[in-house]
mmCIF file of C-alpha atoms in Angstrom:
data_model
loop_
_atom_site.group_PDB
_atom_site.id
_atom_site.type_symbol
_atom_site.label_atom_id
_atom_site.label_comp_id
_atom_site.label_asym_id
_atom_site.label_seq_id
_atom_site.Cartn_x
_atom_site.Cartn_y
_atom_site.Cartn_z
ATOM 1 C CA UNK X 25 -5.695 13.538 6.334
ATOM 2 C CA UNK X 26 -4.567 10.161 7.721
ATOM 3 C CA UNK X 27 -2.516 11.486 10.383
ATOM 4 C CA UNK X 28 0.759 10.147 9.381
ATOM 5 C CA UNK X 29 3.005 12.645 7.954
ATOM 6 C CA UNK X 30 6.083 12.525 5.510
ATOM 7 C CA UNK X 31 8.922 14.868 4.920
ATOM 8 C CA UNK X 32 10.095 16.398 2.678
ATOM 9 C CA UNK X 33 7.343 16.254 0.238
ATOM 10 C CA UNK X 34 9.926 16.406 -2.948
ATOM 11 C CA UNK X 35 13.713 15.494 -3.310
ATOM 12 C CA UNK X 36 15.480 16.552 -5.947
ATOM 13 C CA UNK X 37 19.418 14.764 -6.058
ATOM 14 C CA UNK X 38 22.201 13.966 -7.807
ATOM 15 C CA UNK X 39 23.700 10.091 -8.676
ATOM 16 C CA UNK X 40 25.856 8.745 -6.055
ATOM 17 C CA UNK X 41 24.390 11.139 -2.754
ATOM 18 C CA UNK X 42 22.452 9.965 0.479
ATOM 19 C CA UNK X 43 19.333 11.041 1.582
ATOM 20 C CA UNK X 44 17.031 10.924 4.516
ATOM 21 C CA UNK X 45 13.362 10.372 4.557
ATOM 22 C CA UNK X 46 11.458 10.842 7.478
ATOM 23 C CA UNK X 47 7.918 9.549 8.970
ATOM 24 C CA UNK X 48 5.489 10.416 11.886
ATOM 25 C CA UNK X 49 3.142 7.845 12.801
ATOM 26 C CA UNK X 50 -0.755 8.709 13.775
ATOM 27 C CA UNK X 51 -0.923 9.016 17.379
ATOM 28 C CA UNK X 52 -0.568 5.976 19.221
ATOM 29 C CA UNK X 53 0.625 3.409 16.228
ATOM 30 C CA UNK X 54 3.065 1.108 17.052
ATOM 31 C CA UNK X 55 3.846 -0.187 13.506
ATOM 32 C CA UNK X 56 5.435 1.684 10.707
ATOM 33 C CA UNK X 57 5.718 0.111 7.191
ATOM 34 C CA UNK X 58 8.127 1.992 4.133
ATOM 35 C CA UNK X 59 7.226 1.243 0.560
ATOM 36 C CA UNK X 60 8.660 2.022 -2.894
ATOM 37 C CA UNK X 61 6.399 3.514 -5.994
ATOM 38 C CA UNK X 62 7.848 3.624 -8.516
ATOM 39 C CA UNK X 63 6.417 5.272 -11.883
ATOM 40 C CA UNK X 64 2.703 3.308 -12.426
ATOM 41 C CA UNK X 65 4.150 0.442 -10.439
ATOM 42 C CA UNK X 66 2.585 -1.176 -7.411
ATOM 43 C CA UNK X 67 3.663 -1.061 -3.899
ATOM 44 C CA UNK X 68 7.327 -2.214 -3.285
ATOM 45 C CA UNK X 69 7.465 -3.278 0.536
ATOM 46 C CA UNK X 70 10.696 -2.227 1.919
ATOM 47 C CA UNK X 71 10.655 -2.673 5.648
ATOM 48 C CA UNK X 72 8.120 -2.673 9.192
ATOM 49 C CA UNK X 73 9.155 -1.483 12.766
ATOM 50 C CA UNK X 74 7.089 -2.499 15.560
ATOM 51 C CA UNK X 75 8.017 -0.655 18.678
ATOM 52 C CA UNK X 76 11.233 0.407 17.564
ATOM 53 C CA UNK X 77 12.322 -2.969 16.458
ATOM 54 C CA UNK X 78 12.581 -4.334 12.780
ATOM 55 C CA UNK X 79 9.752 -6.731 12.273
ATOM 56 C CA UNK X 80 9.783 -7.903 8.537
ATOM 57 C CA UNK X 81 11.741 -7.097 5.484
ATOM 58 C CA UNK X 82 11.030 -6.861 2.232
ATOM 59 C CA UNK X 83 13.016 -5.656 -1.014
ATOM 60 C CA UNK X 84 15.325 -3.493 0.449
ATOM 61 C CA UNK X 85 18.077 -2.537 -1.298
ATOM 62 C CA UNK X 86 21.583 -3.159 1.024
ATOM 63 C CA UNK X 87 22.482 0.726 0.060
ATOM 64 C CA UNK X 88 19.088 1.427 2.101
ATOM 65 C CA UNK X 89 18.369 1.600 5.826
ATOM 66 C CA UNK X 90 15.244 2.529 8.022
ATOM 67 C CA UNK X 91 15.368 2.449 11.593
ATOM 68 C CA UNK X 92 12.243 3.789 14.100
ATOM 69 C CA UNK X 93 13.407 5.860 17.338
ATOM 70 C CA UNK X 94 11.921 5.460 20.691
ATOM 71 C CA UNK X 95 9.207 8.060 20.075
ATOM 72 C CA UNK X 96 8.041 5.801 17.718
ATOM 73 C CA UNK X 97 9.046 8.420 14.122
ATOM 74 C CA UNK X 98 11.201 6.750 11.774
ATOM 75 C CA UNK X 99 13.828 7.371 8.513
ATOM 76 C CA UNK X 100 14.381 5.642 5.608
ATOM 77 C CA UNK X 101 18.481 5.893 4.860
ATOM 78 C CA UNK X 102 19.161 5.559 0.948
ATOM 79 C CA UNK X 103 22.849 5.819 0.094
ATOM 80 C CA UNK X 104 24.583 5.606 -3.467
ATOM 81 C CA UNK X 105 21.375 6.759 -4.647
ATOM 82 C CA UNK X 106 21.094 5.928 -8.416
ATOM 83 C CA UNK X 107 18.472 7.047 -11.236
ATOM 84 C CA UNK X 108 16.300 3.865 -10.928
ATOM 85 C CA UNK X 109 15.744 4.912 -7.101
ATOM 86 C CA UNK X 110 14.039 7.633 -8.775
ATOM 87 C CA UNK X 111 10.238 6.606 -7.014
ATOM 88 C CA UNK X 112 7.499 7.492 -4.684
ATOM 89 C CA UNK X 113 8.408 6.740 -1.491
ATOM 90 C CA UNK X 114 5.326 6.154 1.121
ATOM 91 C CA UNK X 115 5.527 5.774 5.067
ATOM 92 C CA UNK X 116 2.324 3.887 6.687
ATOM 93 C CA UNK X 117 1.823 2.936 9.737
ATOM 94 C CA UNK X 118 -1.286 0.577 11.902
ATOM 95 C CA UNK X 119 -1.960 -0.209 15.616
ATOM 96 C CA UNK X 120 -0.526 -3.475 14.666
ATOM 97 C CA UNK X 121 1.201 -5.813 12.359
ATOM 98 C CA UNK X 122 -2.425 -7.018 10.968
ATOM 99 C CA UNK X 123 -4.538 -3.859 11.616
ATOM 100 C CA UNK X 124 -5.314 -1.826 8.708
ATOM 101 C CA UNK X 125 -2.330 0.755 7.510
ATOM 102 C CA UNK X 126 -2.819 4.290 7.366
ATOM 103 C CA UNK X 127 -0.411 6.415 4.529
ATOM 104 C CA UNK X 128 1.450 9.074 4.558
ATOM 105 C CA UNK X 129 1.478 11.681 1.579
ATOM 106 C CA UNK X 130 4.749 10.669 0.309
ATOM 107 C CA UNK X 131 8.276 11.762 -0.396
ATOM 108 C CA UNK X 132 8.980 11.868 -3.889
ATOM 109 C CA UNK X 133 12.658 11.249 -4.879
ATOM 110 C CA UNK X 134 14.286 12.467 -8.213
ATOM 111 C CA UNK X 135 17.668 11.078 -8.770
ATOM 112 C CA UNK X 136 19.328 12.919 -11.829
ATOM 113 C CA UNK U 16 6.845 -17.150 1.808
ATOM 114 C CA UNK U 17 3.012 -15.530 0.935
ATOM 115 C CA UNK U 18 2.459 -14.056 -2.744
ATOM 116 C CA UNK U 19 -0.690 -12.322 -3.059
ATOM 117 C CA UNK U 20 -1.813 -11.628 -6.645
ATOM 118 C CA UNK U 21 -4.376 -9.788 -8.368
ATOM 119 C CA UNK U 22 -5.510 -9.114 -11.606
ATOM 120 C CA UNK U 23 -6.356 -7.377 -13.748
ATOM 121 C CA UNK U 24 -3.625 -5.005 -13.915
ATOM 122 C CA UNK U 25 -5.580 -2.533 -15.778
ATOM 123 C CA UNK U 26 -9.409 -2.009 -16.288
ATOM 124 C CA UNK U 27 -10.763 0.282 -18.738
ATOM 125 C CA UNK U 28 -14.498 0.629 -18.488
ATOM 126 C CA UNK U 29 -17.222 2.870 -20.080
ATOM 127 C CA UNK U 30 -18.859 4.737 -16.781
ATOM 128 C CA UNK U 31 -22.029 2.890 -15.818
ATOM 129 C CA UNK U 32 -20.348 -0.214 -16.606
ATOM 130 C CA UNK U 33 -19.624 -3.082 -13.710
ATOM 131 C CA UNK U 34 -15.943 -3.435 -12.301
ATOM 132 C CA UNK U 35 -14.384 -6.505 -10.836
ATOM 133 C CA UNK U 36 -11.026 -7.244 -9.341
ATOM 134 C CA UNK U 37 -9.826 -10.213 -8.078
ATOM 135 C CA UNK U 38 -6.928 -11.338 -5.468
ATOM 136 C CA UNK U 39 -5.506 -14.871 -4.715
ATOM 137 C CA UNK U 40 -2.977 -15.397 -1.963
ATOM 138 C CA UNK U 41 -0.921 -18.700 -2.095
ATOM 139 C CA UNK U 42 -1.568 -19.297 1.460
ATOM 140 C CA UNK U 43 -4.324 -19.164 4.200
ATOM 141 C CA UNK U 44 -5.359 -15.440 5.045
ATOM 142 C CA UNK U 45 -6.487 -14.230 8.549
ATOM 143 C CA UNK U 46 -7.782 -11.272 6.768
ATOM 144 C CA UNK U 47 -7.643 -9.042 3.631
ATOM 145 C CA UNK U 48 -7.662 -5.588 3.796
ATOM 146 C CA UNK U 49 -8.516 -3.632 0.247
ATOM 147 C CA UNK U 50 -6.943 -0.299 -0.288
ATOM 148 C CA UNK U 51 -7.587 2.659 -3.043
ATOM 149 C CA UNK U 52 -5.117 5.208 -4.331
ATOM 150 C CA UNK U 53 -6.306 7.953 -6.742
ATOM 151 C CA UNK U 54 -4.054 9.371 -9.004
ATOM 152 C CA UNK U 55 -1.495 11.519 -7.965
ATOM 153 C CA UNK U 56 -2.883 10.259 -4.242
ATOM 154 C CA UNK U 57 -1.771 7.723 -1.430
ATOM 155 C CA UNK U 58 -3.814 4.671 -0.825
ATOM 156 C CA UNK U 59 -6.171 4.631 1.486
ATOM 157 C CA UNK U 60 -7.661 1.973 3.633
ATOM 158 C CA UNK U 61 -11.131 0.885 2.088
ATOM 159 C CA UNK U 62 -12.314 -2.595 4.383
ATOM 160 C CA UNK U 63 -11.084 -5.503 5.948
ATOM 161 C CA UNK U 64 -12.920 -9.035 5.714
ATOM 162 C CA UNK U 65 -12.038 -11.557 8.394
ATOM 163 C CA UNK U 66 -14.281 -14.211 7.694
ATOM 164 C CA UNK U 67 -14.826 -17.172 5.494
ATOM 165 C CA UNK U 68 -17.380 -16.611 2.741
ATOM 166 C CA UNK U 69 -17.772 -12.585 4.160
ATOM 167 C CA UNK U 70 -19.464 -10.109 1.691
ATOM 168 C CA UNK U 71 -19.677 -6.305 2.897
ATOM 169 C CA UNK U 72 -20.794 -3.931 0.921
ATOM 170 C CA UNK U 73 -20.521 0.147 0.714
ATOM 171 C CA UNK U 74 -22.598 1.779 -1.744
ATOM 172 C CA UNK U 75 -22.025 0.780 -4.722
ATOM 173 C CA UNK U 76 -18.805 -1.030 -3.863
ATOM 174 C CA UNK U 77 -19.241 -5.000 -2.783
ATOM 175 C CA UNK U 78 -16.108 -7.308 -1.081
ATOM 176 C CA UNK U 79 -15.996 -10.724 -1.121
ATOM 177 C CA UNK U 80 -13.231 -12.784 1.017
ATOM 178 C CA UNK U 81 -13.613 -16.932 -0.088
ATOM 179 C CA UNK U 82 -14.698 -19.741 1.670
ATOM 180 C CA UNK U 83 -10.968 -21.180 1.717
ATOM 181 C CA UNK U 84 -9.543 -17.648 2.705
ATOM 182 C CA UNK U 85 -7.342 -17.293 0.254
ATOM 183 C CA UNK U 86 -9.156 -14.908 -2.635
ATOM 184 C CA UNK U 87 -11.026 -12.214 -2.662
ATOM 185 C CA UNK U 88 -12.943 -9.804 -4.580
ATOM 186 C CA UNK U 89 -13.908 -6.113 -5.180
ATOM 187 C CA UNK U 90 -17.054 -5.086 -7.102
ATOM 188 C CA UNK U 91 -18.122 -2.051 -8.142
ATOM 189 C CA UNK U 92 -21.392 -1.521 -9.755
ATOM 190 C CA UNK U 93 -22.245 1.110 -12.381
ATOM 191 C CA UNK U 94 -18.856 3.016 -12.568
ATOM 192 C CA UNK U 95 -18.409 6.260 -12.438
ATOM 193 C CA UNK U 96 -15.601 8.772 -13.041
ATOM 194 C CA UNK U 97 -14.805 9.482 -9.016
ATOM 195 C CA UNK U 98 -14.006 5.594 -8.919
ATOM 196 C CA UNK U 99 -10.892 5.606 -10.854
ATOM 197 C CA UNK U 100 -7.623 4.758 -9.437
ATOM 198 C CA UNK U 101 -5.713 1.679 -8.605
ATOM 199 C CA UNK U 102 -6.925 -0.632 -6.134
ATOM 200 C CA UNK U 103 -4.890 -2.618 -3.880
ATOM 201 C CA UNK U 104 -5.674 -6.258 -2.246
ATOM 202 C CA UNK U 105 -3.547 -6.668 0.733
ATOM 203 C CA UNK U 106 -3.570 -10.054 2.517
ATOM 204 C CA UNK U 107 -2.367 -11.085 6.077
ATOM 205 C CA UNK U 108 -0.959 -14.143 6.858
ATOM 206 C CA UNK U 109 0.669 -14.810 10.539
ATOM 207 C CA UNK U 110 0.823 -11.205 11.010
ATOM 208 C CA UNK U 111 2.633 -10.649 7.744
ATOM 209 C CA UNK U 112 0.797 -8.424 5.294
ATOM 210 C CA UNK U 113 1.423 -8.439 1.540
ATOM 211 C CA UNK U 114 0.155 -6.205 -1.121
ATOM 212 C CA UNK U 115 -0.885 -6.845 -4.768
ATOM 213 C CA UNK U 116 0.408 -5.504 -7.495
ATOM 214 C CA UNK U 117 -3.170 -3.347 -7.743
ATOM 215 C CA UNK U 118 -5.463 -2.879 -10.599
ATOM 216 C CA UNK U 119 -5.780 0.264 -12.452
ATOM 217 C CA UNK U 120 -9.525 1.183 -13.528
ATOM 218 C CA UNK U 121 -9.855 4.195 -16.023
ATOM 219 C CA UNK U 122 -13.698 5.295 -16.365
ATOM 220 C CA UNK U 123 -14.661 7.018 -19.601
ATOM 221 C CA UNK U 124 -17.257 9.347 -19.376
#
């Protein structure tokens, strides 16, 4: 168990909805990280919060939006959601923006 | 900006065999971390080098981080089935940290 946690564990929605992913840091970490899976595919970074304030972006889709609230959890906002969003979507988070990164199970998202 | 990649993508050894991965970053690394995710898991933080030239080892598992700081790689001797998954290089540059694109290894029994 890393300590960070993810919910929901599965999402199951339709073409064109919104949906919310949530994240809990381990105790104490500042920095939270959101990446993409998809099917066999590496790591897609997506976006970092330090402290509540965005730190670094990556491939992030304009029709997505993360933001981390002052006790330090954070959501990932994906909007217009289409099939190829269809992925595994992991939460990490680290003491700091070089420290080591601890994951989260995971949230996986079916788009049908 | 900082690419870090890594090959091979995929691995497909006979267990007892050797294993090797290998990163390159185009720039400078403070430090690279090296990650494993099993199937069906979430990766999970293996080491970190820091220094120029640094080799740790656990078990059967040995990391190398260059002398220029800017490659690295992962060793694993005599393979066995509990070492499959994909594993990740991920290297920090000014604070910035940037994954590979991981290498799957398969181990036939």
């Amino acid at each position: 168990d890393s300590g960070v946690t993810q919910t929901p564990k599965h999402l199951i929605t339709a073409t064109g909805q919104r949906v919310t992913l949530r994240c809990s840091p381990r105790s104490g970490d500042l920095s939270v990280y959101w990446y993409q899976q998809s099917l066999d595919q590496g790591l897609q970074f997506l976006i970092q919060y330090y402290n509540g304030e965005e730190r670094a972006k990556g491939n992030i889709l304009e029709r997505f939006s993360a933001q981390q609230f002052p006790d330090l959890h954070s959501e990932l906002n994906l909007s217009s959601l289409e099939l190829g969003d269809s992925a595994l979507y992991f939460c990490a988070s680290s003491g700091g923006p070089s420290y080591e990164q601890y994951f989260g199970p995971g949230t996986r998202l079916t788009v049908t | 900006g900082q690419q870090v990649m890594q090959i091979p993508q995929y691995q497909h050894v006979q267990e007892g065999e050797d294993f090797t991965t290998y990163c390159n970053s185009s720039t400078t690394l403070s430090n690279i971390q090296w990650y494993k995710q099993r199937p069906g898991g979430h990766p999970v933080f293996l080491i970190q080098l820091v220094k120029s030239g640094e080799v740790k080892k656990q078990k059967r598992l040995t990391f190398q981080f260059g002398e220029a700081k800017k490659n690295s790689s992962l060793h694993i001797t005599a393979t066995q089935t509990t070492d499959v998954g994909t594993y990740f290089c991920a290297g920090v540059d000014n604070n910035d940290m940037r994954f590979g694109a991981g290498t799957r290894l398969t181990v036939k029994p």
